Coordinates of C-alpha atoms in Angstrom, one line a residue:
Chain A
X1005 CA -26.6 -15.8 -20.8
X1006 CA -24.6 -17.2 -17.9
X1007 CA -25.6 -17.2 -14.2
X1008 CA -24.7 -13.6 -13.8
X1009 CA -26.8 -12.4 -16.6
X1010 CA -23.9 -11.7 -19.0
X1011 CA -23.7 -12.6 -22.6
X1012 CA -20.4 -14.5 -22.7
X1013 CA -17.6 -12.5 -24.2
X1014 CA -15.5 -13.7 -27.0
X1015 CA -12.6 -12.8 -29.2
X1016 CA -11.5 -14.0 -32.6
X1017 CA -9.2 -12.8 -35.3
X1018 CA -9.3 -12.4 -39.1
X1019 CA -6.3 -11.3 -41.0
X1020 CA -6.6 -10.0 -44.5
X1021 CA -3.8 -10.4 -47.1
X1022 CA -2.7 -6.8 -46.9
X1023 CA -1.5 -7.2 -43.3
X1024 CA -4.6 -5.9 -41.5
X1025 CA -5.4 -7.9 -38.3
X1026 CA -9.1 -7.5 -37.4
X1027 CA -9.8 -8.2 -33.7
X1028 CA -13.4 -9.1 -33.4
X1029 CA -15.0 -8.5 -30.0
X1030 CA -18.2 -10.2 -29.1
X1031 CA -20.7 -10.3 -26.2
X1032 CA -20.6 -8.4 -22.9
X1033 CA -17.1 -7.1 -22.1
X1034 CA -17.8 -6.3 -18.5
X1035 CA -15.8 -6.7 -15.3
X1036 CA -17.0 -9.8 -13.6
X1037 CA -17.6 -11.6 -16.9
X1038 CA -14.8 -14.0 -17.7
X1039 CA -12.9 -12.0 -20.4
X1040 CA -10.4 -13.1 -22.9
X1041 CA -6.8 -12.0 -22.1
X1042 CA -5.0 -9.4 -24.1
X1043 CA -2.1 -11.9 -24.3
X1044 CA -4.0 -13.6 -27.1
X1045 CA -3.6 -10.5 -29.3
X1046 CA 0.1 -10.4 -28.3
X1047 CA 0.6 -14.0 -29.4
X1048 CA -1.1 -13.2 -32.7
X1049 CA 1.2 -10.2 -33.1
X1050 CA 4.3 -12.1 -32.2
X1051 CA 3.4 -15.1 -34.4
X1052 CA 2.6 -13.2 -37.7
X1053 CA 5.3 -10.9 -38.7
X1054 CA 3.4 -9.8 -41.7
X1055 CA 0.8 -7.9 -39.6
X1056 CA 1.0 -4.2 -40.5
X1057 CA -2.0 -2.8 -38.8
X1058 CA -4.5 -3.7 -36.1
X1059 CA -8.2 -2.9 -36.4
X1060 CA -11.4 -3.7 -34.5
X1061 CA -14.7 -5.1 -35.4
X1062 CA -17.3 -4.5 -32.7
X1063 CA -20.6 -5.2 -34.5
X1064 CA -21.2 -8.1 -32.1
X1065 CA -20.1 -6.3 -29.0
X1066 CA -23.0 -5.8 -26.6
X1067 CA -22.3 -4.0 -23.3
X1068 CA -18.8 -2.9 -22.2
X1069 CA -17.1 -1.1 -19.3
X1070 CA -13.6 -0.7 -17.9
X1071 CA -13.1 -4.4 -18.6
X1072 CA -12.9 -3.6 -22.3
X1073 CA -10.7 -0.5 -21.7
X1074 CA -8.0 -2.3 -19.7
X1075 CA -7.9 -4.9 -22.6
X1076 CA -7.7 -2.1 -25.2
X1077 CA -4.9 -0.3 -23.3
X1078 CA -2.9 -3.5 -23.1
X1079 CA -3.4 -4.1 -26.9
X1080 CA -2.4 -0.5 -27.5
X1081 CA 0.8 -1.0 -25.5
X1082 CA 1.7 -4.2 -27.5
X1083 CA 1.1 -2.4 -30.7
X1084 CA 3.3 0.6 -29.8
X1085 CA 6.0 -1.7 -28.6
X1086 CA 6.0 -3.6 -31.9
X1087 CA 5.5 -0.3 -33.9
X1088 CA 2.2 -1.5 -35.4
X1089 CA -0.4 1.3 -36.0
X1090 CA -3.6 0.7 -34.2
X1091 CA -6.8 1.8 -35.9
X1092 CA -9.4 2.7 -33.3
X1093 CA -12.2 3.5 -35.9
X1094 CA -14.0 0.2 -35.3
X1095 CA -14.4 0.8 -31.6
X1096 CA -17.5 2.3 -29.9
X1097 CA -17.4 6.1 -29.7
X1098 CA -17.2 6.1 -25.9
X1099 CA -14.4 3.6 -25.7
X1100 CA -12.5 5.5 -28.4
X1101 CA -12.8 8.7 -26.3
X1102 CA -11.8 7.1 -23.0
X1103 CA -8.9 5.4 -24.6
X1104 CA -7.7 8.7 -25.9
X1105 CA -8.2 10.3 -22.5
X1106 CA -6.2 7.6 -20.8
X1107 CA -3.3 8.1 -23.0
X1108 CA -3.6 11.9 -23.3
X1109 CA -1.5 12.6 -20.2
X1110 CA 1.8 10.8 -20.4
X1111 CA 2.8 9.2 -17.1
X1112 CA 4.7 11.9 -15.2
X1113 CA 8.4 11.1 -14.9
X1114 CA 9.2 10.3 -11.3
X1115 CA 5.6 10.3 -10.3
X1116 CA 5.5 6.5 -9.8
X1117 CA 7.0 5.6 -6.5
X1118 CA 10.0 3.5 -6.7
X1119 CA 10.5 0.8 -4.1
X1120 CA 13.9 1.6 -2.7
X1121 CA 15.9 -1.2 -1.2
X1122 CA 17.9 0.1 1.6
X1123 CA 20.9 -1.8 2.9
X1124 CA 20.7 -3.3 6.3
X1125 CA 23.3 -0.9 7.7
X1126 CA 21.5 2.2 6.4
X1127 CA 18.3 1.0 8.1
X1128 CA 20.1 0.4 11.4
X1129 CA 21.7 3.8 11.1
X1130 CA 18.4 5.5 10.3
X1131 CA 16.6 3.9 13.3
X1132 CA 19.5 4.7 15.6
X1133 CA 19.3 8.4 14.5
X1134 CA 15.5 8.2 14.9
X1135 CA 15.9 6.7 18.4
X1136 CA 18.3 9.4 19.4
X1137 CA 15.9 12.1 18.2
X1138 CA 13.0 10.6 20.0
X1139 CA 15.0 10.2 23.2
X1140 CA 15.9 13.9 23.1
X1141 CA 12.3 14.8 22.4
X1142 CA 11.2 12.7 25.4
X1143 CA 13.8 14.3 27.7
X1144 CA 12.7 17.7 26.5
X1145 CA 9.1 16.9 27.3
X1146 CA 10.0 15.6 30.8
X1147 CA 12.0 18.7 31.4
X1148 CA 9.2 21.0 30.3
X1149 CA 6.8 19.0 32.4
X1150 CA 9.0 19.4 35.5
X1151 CA 9.3 23.2 34.9
X1152 CA 5.5 23.4 34.5
X1153 CA 5.0 21.4 37.7
X1154 CA 7.3 23.7 39.6
X1155 CA 5.4 26.7 38.3
X1156 CA 2.2 25.0 39.5
X1157 CA 3.6 24.6 43.0
X1158 CA 4.4 28.3 43.1
X1159 CA 0.8 29.0 41.8
X1160 CA 1.9 30.5 38.5
X1161 CA 0.5 28.0 36.1
X1162 CA -2.6 28.8 34.0
X1163 CA -5.2 26.1 33.5
X1164 CA -8.9 25.9 34.0
X1165 CA -10.1 24.5 37.4
X1166 CA -13.2 23.0 35.7
X1167 CA -10.9 21.0 33.4
X1168 CA -9.1 19.6 36.4
X1169 CA -12.3 18.5 38.1
X1170 CA -13.6 16.9 35.0
X1171 CA -10.3 15.0 34.6
X1172 CA -10.4 14.0 38.3
X1173 CA -13.8 12.5 37.7
X1174 CA -12.8 10.9 34.5
X1175 CA -9.7 9.1 35.8
X1176 CA -11.0 8.6 39.3
X1177 CA -14.7 7.7 39.9
X1178 CA -15.3 6.6 36.3
X1179 CA -12.5 4.1 36.5
X1180 CA -13.9 2.3 39.6
X1181 CA -15.9 -0.4 37.9
X1182 CA -13.1 -1.8 35.8
X1183 CA -10.6 -1.5 38.6
X1184 CA -13.0 -3.3 40.9
X1185 CA -13.5 -6.2 38.5
X1186 CA -9.9 -6.7 37.8
X1187 CA -8.6 -6.4 41.3
X1188 CA -11.2 -8.8 42.8
X1189 CA -10.2 -11.3 40.1
X1190 CA -6.5 -10.7 40.6
X1191 CA -7.0 -11.4 44.4
X1192 CA -8.8 -14.6 43.5
X1193 CA -6.1 -15.7 41.2
X1194 CA -3.3 -15.0 43.7
X1195 CA -5.4 -16.8 46.4
X1196 CA -5.9 -19.9 44.2
X1197 CA -2.3 -20.1 43.1
X1198 CA -1.1 -19.6 46.7
X1199 CA -3.6 -22.1 48.1
X1200 CA -2.6 -24.9 45.9
X1201 CA 1.1 -24.5 46.8
X1202 CA 0.5 -23.8 50.5
X1203 CA -1.8 -26.8 51.0
X1204 CA 1.1 -29.1 50.3
X1205 CA 2.7 -27.8 53.5
X1206 CA -0.5 -27.5 55.3
X1207 CA 0.1 -23.8 55.6
X1208 CA -3.2 -22.6 54.1
X1209 CA -3.5 -19.7 56.5
X1210 CA -0.5 -18.0 54.8
X1211 CA -2.7 -17.4 51.7
X1212 CA -3.6 -14.2 53.5
X1213 CA 0.1 -13.2 53.5
X1214 CA 0.5 -14.0 49.9
X1215 CA -2.5 -12.1 48.8
X1216 CA -2.2 -9.2 51.2
X1217 CA 1.5 -8.5 50.7
X1218 CA 1.4 -9.2 46.9
X1219 CA -1.6 -6.9 46.3
X1220 CA -0.6 -4.1 48.6
X1221 CA 3.1 -4.0 48.0
X1222 CA 3.1 -4.1 44.2
X1223 CA 0.3 -5.9 42.3
X1224 CA -2.5 -3.4 43.2
X1225 CA -0.3 -0.5 41.9
X1226 CA 0.8 -2.3 38.8
X1227 CA -2.7 -3.4 37.8
X1228 CA -4.2 0.0 38.3
X1229 CA -1.3 1.4 36.4
X1230 CA -1.9 -0.9 33.5
X1231 CA -5.7 -0.3 33.6
X1232 CA -5.2 3.4 33.6
X1233 CA -2.7 3.4 30.8
X1234 CA -5.1 1.5 28.6
X1235 CA -8.1 3.5 29.8
X1236 CA -6.8 7.0 30.5
X1237 CA -3.4 7.2 28.9
X1238 CA -4.8 6.3 25.5
X1239 CA -7.6 8.7 26.0
X1240 CA -5.1 11.5 26.8
X1241 CA -3.1 10.7 23.7
X1242 CA -6.2 10.6 21.5
X1243 CA -7.6 13.9 22.9
X1244 CA -4.3 15.8 22.5
X1245 CA -3.7 14.2 19.2
X1246 CA -7.1 15.3 17.8
X1247 CA -6.5 18.8 19.2
X1248 CA -3.2 18.9 17.3
X1249 CA -4.9 17.7 14.1
X1250 CA -7.5 20.3 14.6
X1251 CA -5.0 23.1 15.1
X1252 CA -6.4 23.7 18.6
X1253 CA -2.9 23.4 20.1
X1254 CA -1.6 26.0 17.6
X1255 CA -4.4 28.2 18.6
X1256 CA -3.3 27.9 22.2
X1257 CA 0.3 28.6 21.4
X1258 CA -0.4 31.7 19.3
X1259 CA -2.4 33.1 22.2
X1260 CA 0.6 32.7 24.4
X1261 CA -1.0 29.9 26.4
X1262 CA 1.4 27.1 27.1
X1263 CA -0.1 23.7 26.1
X1264 CA 2.0 22.2 28.8
X1265 CA 0.3 24.2 31.5
X1266 CA -3.1 24.2 30.0
X1267 CA -3.4 20.6 28.8
X1268 CA -0.6 18.5 30.2
X1269 CA -0.5 19.8 33.8
X1270 CA -4.1 19.2 34.8
X1271 CA -3.9 15.7 33.3
X1272 CA -0.7 15.0 35.3
X1273 CA -2.2 16.3 38.5
X1274 CA -5.4 14.4 38.1
X1275 CA -3.6 11.1 37.6
X1276 CA -1.1 11.7 40.4
X1277 CA -3.9 12.3 42.8
X1278 CA -6.2 9.6 41.6
X1279 CA -3.8 6.7 41.0
X1280 CA -2.9 6.2 44.7
X1281 CA -6.5 6.4 45.7
X1282 CA -7.4 3.8 43.0
X1283 CA -4.5 1.7 44.2
X1284 CA -5.8 1.7 47.8
X1285 CA -9.2 0.7 46.5
X1286 CA -7.7 -2.0 44.3
X1287 CA -5.7 -3.3 47.3
X1288 CA -8.8 -3.7 49.4
X1289 CA -10.7 -5.5 46.7
X1290 CA -7.7 -7.7 46.0
X1291 CA -7.7 -8.7 49.7
X1292 CA -11.4 -9.3 49.4
X1293 CA -10.8 -11.7 46.5
X1294 CA -8.2 -13.6 48.6
X1295 CA -10.7 -13.8 51.4
X1296 CA -13.2 -15.4 49.1
X1297 CA -10.7 -18.1 48.3
X1298 CA -9.6 -18.5 51.9
X1299 CA -13.0 -18.7 53.4
X1300 CA -14.7 -20.6 50.5
X1301 CA -12.0 -23.1 49.5
X1302 CA -9.7 -23.4 52.5
X1303 CA -12.3 -23.3 55.2
X1304 CA -10.5 -20.5 57.0
X1305 CA -12.6 -18.2 59.3
X1306 CA -13.3 -14.7 58.3
X1307 CA -11.7 -13.2 61.4
X1308 CA -8.8 -15.6 61.2
X1309 CA -8.1 -14.5 57.6
X1310 CA -8.4 -10.8 58.4
X1311 CA -6.2 -11.1 61.5
X1312 CA -3.5 -12.9 59.5
X1313 CA -3.7 -10.2 56.8
X1314 CA -3.3 -7.5 59.4
X1315 CA -0.3 -9.2 60.9
X1316 CA 1.3 -9.6 57.5
X1317 CA 0.9 -6.0 56.4
X1318 CA 3.0 -3.2 57.7
X1319 CA 2.8 0.5 57.0
X1320 CA 6.1 0.2 55.0
X1321 CA 4.5 -2.2 52.6
X1322 CA 1.5 0.0 52.2
X1323 CA 3.8 3.0 51.7
X1324 CA 5.8 1.2 49.0
X1325 CA 2.6 0.4 47.2
X1326 CA 1.4 4.0 47.3
X1327 CA 4.8 5.2 46.1
X1328 CA 4.6 2.9 43.1
X1329 CA 1.2 4.1 42.2
X1330 CA 2.1 7.8 42.4
X1331 CA 5.1 7.1 40.1
X1332 CA 2.9 5.2 37.7
X1333 CA 0.4 8.1 37.7
X1334 CA 3.2 10.4 36.5
X1335 CA 4.4 7.9 33.9
X1336 CA 1.0 7.2 32.5
X1337 CA 0.1 10.9 32.3
X1338 CA 3.4 11.8 30.7
X1339 CA 3.4 9.1 28.1
X1340 CA -0.2 9.8 27.1
X1341 CA 0.5 13.5 26.8
X1342 CA 3.8 13.1 25.1
X1343 CA 2.4 10.8 22.4
X1344 CA -0.5 13.1 22.0
X1345 CA 1.6 16.2 21.5
X1346 CA 3.9 14.4 19.1
X1347 CA 0.9 13.4 17.0
X1348 CA 1.1 14.2 13.3
X1349 CA -1.8 15.7 11.4
X1350 CA -3.8 12.8 10.2
X1351 CA -6.5 10.4 11.5
X1352 CA -4.2 7.4 11.4
X1353 CA -1.6 9.4 13.4
X1354 CA -4.1 9.8 16.2
X1355 CA -4.6 6.1 16.4
X1356 CA -0.9 5.5 16.3
X1357 CA -0.5 8.1 19.2
X1358 CA -3.0 6.2 21.3
X1359 CA -1.4 2.8 20.7
X1360 CA 2.1 4.2 21.3
X1361 CA 0.9 5.9 24.5
X1362 CA -0.3 2.5 25.9
X1363 CA 2.9 0.8 24.9
X1364 CA 5.1 3.5 26.3
X1365 CA 3.3 3.6 29.6
X1366 CA 3.2 -0.1 30.1
X1367 CA 6.9 -0.5 29.3
X1368 CA 7.8 2.4 31.6
X1369 CA 5.5 1.0 34.4
X1370 CA 7.3 -2.4 34.3
X1371 CA 10.8 -0.8 34.1
X1372 CA 9.9 1.6 37.0
X1373 CA 8.7 -1.4 39.1
X1374 CA 11.9 -3.2 38.5
X1375 CA 14.0 -0.2 39.5
X1376 CA 11.9 0.5 42.6
X1377 CA 12.0 -3.1 43.7
X1378 CA 15.7 -3.2 43.3
X1379 CA 16.3 0.0 45.2
X1380 CA 14.0 -1.2 48.0
X1381 CA 16.0 -4.5 48.1
X1382 CA 19.3 -2.6 48.4
X1383 CA 17.9 -0.2 51.1
X1384 CA 16.3 -3.1 52.9
X1385 CA 12.8 -1.7 52.8
Chain B
X394 CA -3.6 56.7 2.8
X395 CA 0.0 57.0 4.0
X396 CA 1.9 53.8 3.7
X397 CA 3.3 52.5 6.9
X398 CA 5.0 49.1 6.8
X399 CA 3.7 46.9 9.5
X400 CA 5.3 43.6 8.4
X401 CA 8.5 43.5 6.3
X402 CA 9.8 40.2 5.0
X403 CA 13.4 40.2 3.9
X404 CA 15.1 37.3 2.0
X405 CA 13.0 34.7 3.7
X406 CA 13.7 31.0 3.0
X407 CA 11.3 28.5 4.4
X408 CA 11.1 24.7 4.4
X409 CA 11.4 21.6 6.5
X410 CA 14.8 20.4 7.5
X411 CA 17.0 20.4 4.5
X412 CA 14.1 20.7 2.1
X413 CA 13.6 24.3 0.9
X414 CA 10.0 25.0 0.0
X415 CA 10.3 28.7 -1.0
X416 CA 13.4 31.0 -1.1
X417 CA 14.0 34.7 -1.3
X418 CA 10.7 36.0 -0.3
X419 CA 10.6 39.8 0.0
X420 CA 7.5 41.8 0.6
X421 CA 5.9 44.5 2.7
X422 CA 2.5 44.6 4.3
X423 CA 1.3 48.1 5.1
X424 CA -0.9 49.1 7.9
X425 CA -4.6 48.8 6.9
X426 CA -3.8 46.4 4.0
X427 CA -5.8 43.4 3.0
X428 CA -2.8 41.4 2.0
X429 CA -3.3 38.2 0.1
X430 CA -0.9 35.3 0.1
X431 CA -1.8 33.3 -3.0
X432 CA -0.5 30.5 -5.1
X433 CA -1.4 27.0 -6.2
X434 CA -1.9 24.0 -3.8
X435 CA 1.2 22.9 -1.9
X436 CA 3.2 26.0 -2.6
X437 CA 3.7 26.8 1.1
X438 CA 1.1 29.5 1.7
X439 CA 0.1 28.0 5.0
X440 CA 3.7 27.5 6.0
X441 CA 4.4 31.2 5.3
X442 CA 1.5 32.1 7.6
X443 CA 2.9 29.8 10.3
X444 CA 6.2 31.6 10.1
X445 CA 4.5 35.0 10.2
X446 CA 2.6 34.2 13.4
X447 CA 5.5 32.6 15.2
X448 CA 4.5 28.9 15.0
X449 CA 7.4 27.8 12.8
X450 CA 10.9 29.1 12.5
X451 CA 12.1 30.3 9.0
X452 CA 15.3 28.7 7.5
X453 CA 16.8 32.1 6.8
X454 CA 15.9 35.7 6.5
X455 CA 14.1 38.2 8.6
X456 CA 10.6 39.2 9.5
X457 CA 10.2 42.7 10.9
X458 CA 7.2 43.8 12.8
X459 CA 7.6 47.6 12.7
X460 CA 11.4 47.5 13.3
X461 CA 11.6 44.5 15.6
X462 CA 13.1 41.4 14.2
X463 CA 10.5 38.9 15.1
X464 CA 12.5 35.7 15.1
X465 CA 15.6 37.1 16.7
X466 CA 14.0 38.6 19.8
X467 CA 13.6 36.7 23.1
X468 CA 10.8 34.2 23.2
X469 CA 9.0 36.2 25.9
X470 CA 9.2 39.3 23.7
X471 CA 7.9 37.3 20.8
X472 CA 5.0 36.1 22.9
X473 CA 4.2 39.7 23.7
X474 CA 4.0 40.4 19.9
X475 CA 1.9 37.3 19.3
X476 CA -0.7 38.8 21.7
X477 CA -1.3 41.5 19.0
X478 CA -2.2 38.9 16.4
X479 CA -5.5 37.3 15.8
X480 CA -5.5 34.1 13.8
X481 CA -8.4 32.3 12.2
X482 CA -7.4 28.8 11.4
X483 CA -8.6 26.8 8.5
X484 CA -10.9 24.6 10.5
X485 CA -11.7 27.3 13.1
X486 CA -9.7 25.4 15.6
X487 CA -12.1 26.2 18.4
X488 CA -11.3 24.3 21.6
X489 CA -13.8 21.5 21.4
X490 CA -14.1 21.0 25.1
X491 CA -15.3 24.5 25.7
X492 CA -18.4 26.5 24.8
X493 CA -18.1 29.4 22.3
X494 CA -18.2 31.8 25.2
X495 CA -15.4 30.1 27.0
X496 CA -13.4 29.9 23.8
X497 CA -13.6 33.6 23.4
X498 CA -13.2 34.4 27.1
X499 CA -9.9 32.4 27.4
X500 CA -7.6 34.8 25.7
X501 CA -9.3 37.7 27.5
X502 CA -8.8 36.0 30.9
X503 CA -5.2 35.3 29.9
X504 CA -4.2 38.9 29.3
X505 CA -6.7 41.2 31.0
X506 CA -7.7 41.6 34.6
X507 CA -11.5 41.8 34.2
X508 CA -14.3 40.3 36.2
X509 CA -16.7 37.7 34.9
X510 CA -19.4 40.2 34.0
X511 CA -17.1 42.4 32.0
X512 CA -15.7 39.4 30.2
X513 CA -19.3 38.2 29.5
X514 CA -20.1 41.6 27.9
X515 CA -17.0 41.5 25.6
X516 CA -17.8 37.9 24.6
X517 CA -21.4 38.8 23.8
X518 CA -20.1 41.8 21.7
X519 CA -17.7 39.7 19.7
X520 CA -20.2 37.0 19.0
X521 CA -22.8 39.7 17.9
X522 CA -20.2 41.2 15.6
X523 CA -19.8 37.9 13.7
X524 CA -23.6 37.3 13.7
X525 CA -23.7 34.7 16.4
X526 CA -25.4 36.5 19.2
X527 CA -27.0 34.1 21.6
X528 CA -24.8 31.2 20.8
X529 CA -22.6 31.6 23.9
X530 CA -23.4 28.2 25.4
X531 CA -23.1 26.1 22.3
X532 CA -20.2 23.7 21.9
X533 CA -18.2 23.8 18.7
X534 CA -19.6 20.4 17.7
X535 CA -23.1 21.7 17.8
X536 CA -22.8 24.4 15.1
X537 CA -22.2 24.3 11.4
X538 CA -18.9 24.8 9.6
X539 CA -19.6 28.3 8.6
X540 CA -20.6 29.2 12.1
X541 CA -17.4 27.6 13.4
X542 CA -15.4 29.9 11.1
X543 CA -17.3 32.9 12.4
X544 CA -16.9 31.8 16.0
X545 CA -13.2 31.3 15.3
X546 CA -13.1 34.9 14.0
X547 CA -14.8 36.1 17.1
X548 CA -12.1 34.5 19.1
X549 CA -9.4 35.9 16.9
X550 CA -10.8 39.3 17.5
X551 CA -11.1 38.8 21.3
X552 CA -8.0 40.9 22.1
X553 CA -8.7 43.6 19.5
X554 CA -5.6 42.6 17.5
X555 CA -3.6 44.9 15.3
X556 CA -3.2 42.2 12.6
X557 CA -5.6 39.5 11.7
X558 CA -4.4 36.4 9.9
X559 CA -6.7 34.1 8.0
X560 CA -5.9 30.7 6.8
X561 CA -8.2 29.9 3.8
X562 CA -11.2 31.7 5.3
X563 CA -13.6 30.6 2.5
X564 CA -12.6 27.0 2.3
X565 CA -15.6 24.8 2.9
X566 CA -18.1 27.7 2.9
X567 CA -21.0 28.1 0.5
X568 CA -20.6 31.1 -1.9
X569 CA -23.0 33.3 0.1
X570 CA -21.3 32.6 3.5
X571 CA -18.0 33.2 1.8
X572 CA -19.2 36.5 0.5
X573 CA -20.5 37.5 4.0
X574 CA -17.2 36.6 5.5
X575 CA -15.4 38.8 3.0
X576 CA -17.7 41.7 3.8
X577 CA -17.1 41.1 7.5
X578 CA -13.3 41.2 6.9
X579 CA -13.6 44.5 5.0
X580 CA -15.8 46.0 7.7
X581 CA -13.3 45.1 10.4
X582 CA -10.5 46.6 8.4
X583 CA -12.5 49.8 7.9
X584 CA -13.9 50.2 11.3
X585 CA -11.1 49.0 13.5
X586 CA -8.1 49.7 11.3
X587 CA -7.0 46.1 11.5
X588 CA -4.4 45.0 9.1
X589 CA -5.4 41.7 7.4
X590 CA -3.3 38.9 6.0
X591 CA -5.2 36.2 4.2
X592 CA -4.0 32.9 2.7
X593 CA -6.4 32.0 0.0
X594 CA -6.8 30.8 -3.6
X595 CA -10.4 31.8 -3.9
X596 CA -10.3 34.2 -6.9
X597 CA -13.6 35.9 -6.0
X598 CA -12.3 36.9 -2.6
X599 CA -8.9 37.9 -3.9
X600 CA -10.4 40.5 -6.3
X601 CA -13.2 41.5 -3.9
X602 CA -11.1 42.4 -0.9
X603 CA -7.4 42.2 -1.6
X604 CA -5.4 45.4 -2.2
X605 CA -1.9 43.9 -1.9
X606 CA -0.6 40.4 -2.5
X607 CA 2.2 38.1 -3.1
X608 CA 2.1 35.2 -5.5
X609 CA 4.1 32.1 -4.6
X610 CA 5.0 29.8 -7.5
X611 CA 5.6 26.2 -6.7
X612 CA 7.8 25.4 -9.7
X613 CA 10.3 28.2 -9.4
X614 CA 10.2 28.0 -5.5
X615 CA 9.9 31.7 -5.0
X616 CA 7.5 34.6 -5.3
X617 CA 6.9 35.6 -8.9
X618 CA 4.6 38.6 -8.4
X619 CA 3.4 41.1 -5.8
X620 CA 1.1 44.0 -5.6
X621 CA -2.6 44.8 -6.0
X622 CA -4.3 41.6 -7.5
X623 CA -6.5 43.7 -9.7
X624 CA -3.5 45.4 -11.1
X625 CA -1.7 42.1 -11.5
X626 CA -4.6 40.9 -13.5
X627 CA -4.5 43.9 -15.8
X628 CA -0.7 44.3 -16.1
X629 CA 1.2 41.1 -15.2
X630 CA 3.0 39.5 -18.1
X631 CA 3.9 36.4 -16.2
X632 CA 2.0 33.5 -17.8
X633 CA 1.7 31.6 -14.5
X634 CA 0.3 34.5 -12.6
X635 CA -2.1 35.2 -15.5
X636 CA -3.2 31.6 -15.6
X637 CA -3.9 31.6 -11.9
X638 CA -5.8 34.9 -11.8
X639 CA -7.9 34.0 -14.8
X640 CA -8.7 30.5 -13.7
X641 CA -6.6 29.0 -16.5
X642 CA -8.3 30.9 -19.3
X643 CA -5.2 32.9 -20.2
X644 CA -1.5 32.4 -19.9
X645 CA -1.0 29.6 -22.3
X646 CA -2.1 26.0 -22.3
X647 CA -2.8 24.4 -19.0
X648 CA 0.2 22.1 -18.5
X649 CA -0.9 18.5 -18.4
X650 CA 2.4 16.9 -18.2

């Protein structure tokens, strides 16, 4: 017995003068036990052309499992390739039966998947077509969302008020802890980076400008946007995706209830209301983070810092920040819902929907920021 | 019983994109039928059901409800028709964020001007009909699979539909629950005069409740038999239909290749 408790397996051959090759199997033929390779039989078959039949001797075979069967199947293949009859009589009853079962159903033609090598151009073409299709789908979705929103403004959309309140709570109050942590840290980081540079000029006081304007004008909105796309956008996609998998969305449609109104609209409203509020909150905490650096590291006074911040900030800056965050709210809600509604019917598709919702919303947040910043630049805001 | 066609399917082709799953489907469902759509796995039974209820467009052909061409009317008109359908989905498809009562109340609120008390009474009635009295405030995740199916049925019946569609009603149910569901379906047909369309491959149900059927054959991509399943069993000469209806005991060797 070896360390695993197996009797070592073995293999040898005896050939009789009338052309019968006896394959003698010995010991435990179990998976996990080092087993002789079927190639040895092949070598034997290739070497001796006078072999007419192959038989087995299993008197010394102890235990066996699929390890023996895979060996036998290979031997059987060699034999049929070389047109040598295989005599299964010597094998244990069970192995004989299983061997017969494994070869009873011939491999179905075309069942095995072939790896198709597509040319570079056909792959590029296919993805271009796919891109076009998904762009159309996205535009459709945005169009439908707009119509639904207009319907809501005229008070004609159907959704449950309780759903809206739950969503408001979910993407408002419940997001506060993570938003707090990240915006304080972001304020600290902005403060530190600013402090090191400004100290060179002896202009420490202007840390308040860097942090205040940076946070309020754009960083607060971007950070809440990114947090919410990871937190809420992914959740929306997963919720709607699971509803799609579960046929719940079909059930809505067949009852004449528009999923756009019933599911997408409350999510959109909730985020559009909550994002600006979260953004204001993030701005405040960011300024607090800057204050910690200013007072703790640069020896500025509390009032001095706050006064400087107040001077630096204008209502326009604040408005631009709020506008950003309202836009991000729409983007995060739309990408989450879009990916959720596009979800296919499997568990992995739900995961994919959530991932792709986060990617879509972060990309669209950054692109939207670039556009808004550019437009503000041109308009001189 | 006089035969009055309620659903007429003419030369229907269905599939996905350029892939045709089934072609040339022609059959009639009469008022008061328990109509079975049967066939092996993957033959497109559920797809056919989706087309019948308006969730998926056919590639070609007509579906007439009475004498209205379902897929060629305006979407708003189609929606009005869909209101007359009740559908029990394979997994129940109850809205998981709502209680059973809210699930059943939603379609009622959508289409009828009733106050909360009246809706509550209807909800209680529907739940009692499917044997779930008192389960109003449970969430779908809190009840068993069989109960979910029955709750799904209660929701499908919420608007007293003319036609009830079932997608594999007995899938995942134990034999006794499946039998009870069959009895319930017959009871609904008899007492409310509802026409019933069922997608299933459960032989026991097919013979117990079906009085009309269509058999979809996956190899020839079309329907190969229609009519009362009991008659099909007695009279059909088609080996594939026989094999299906006898669980492989007749109709030649079960193909293994």
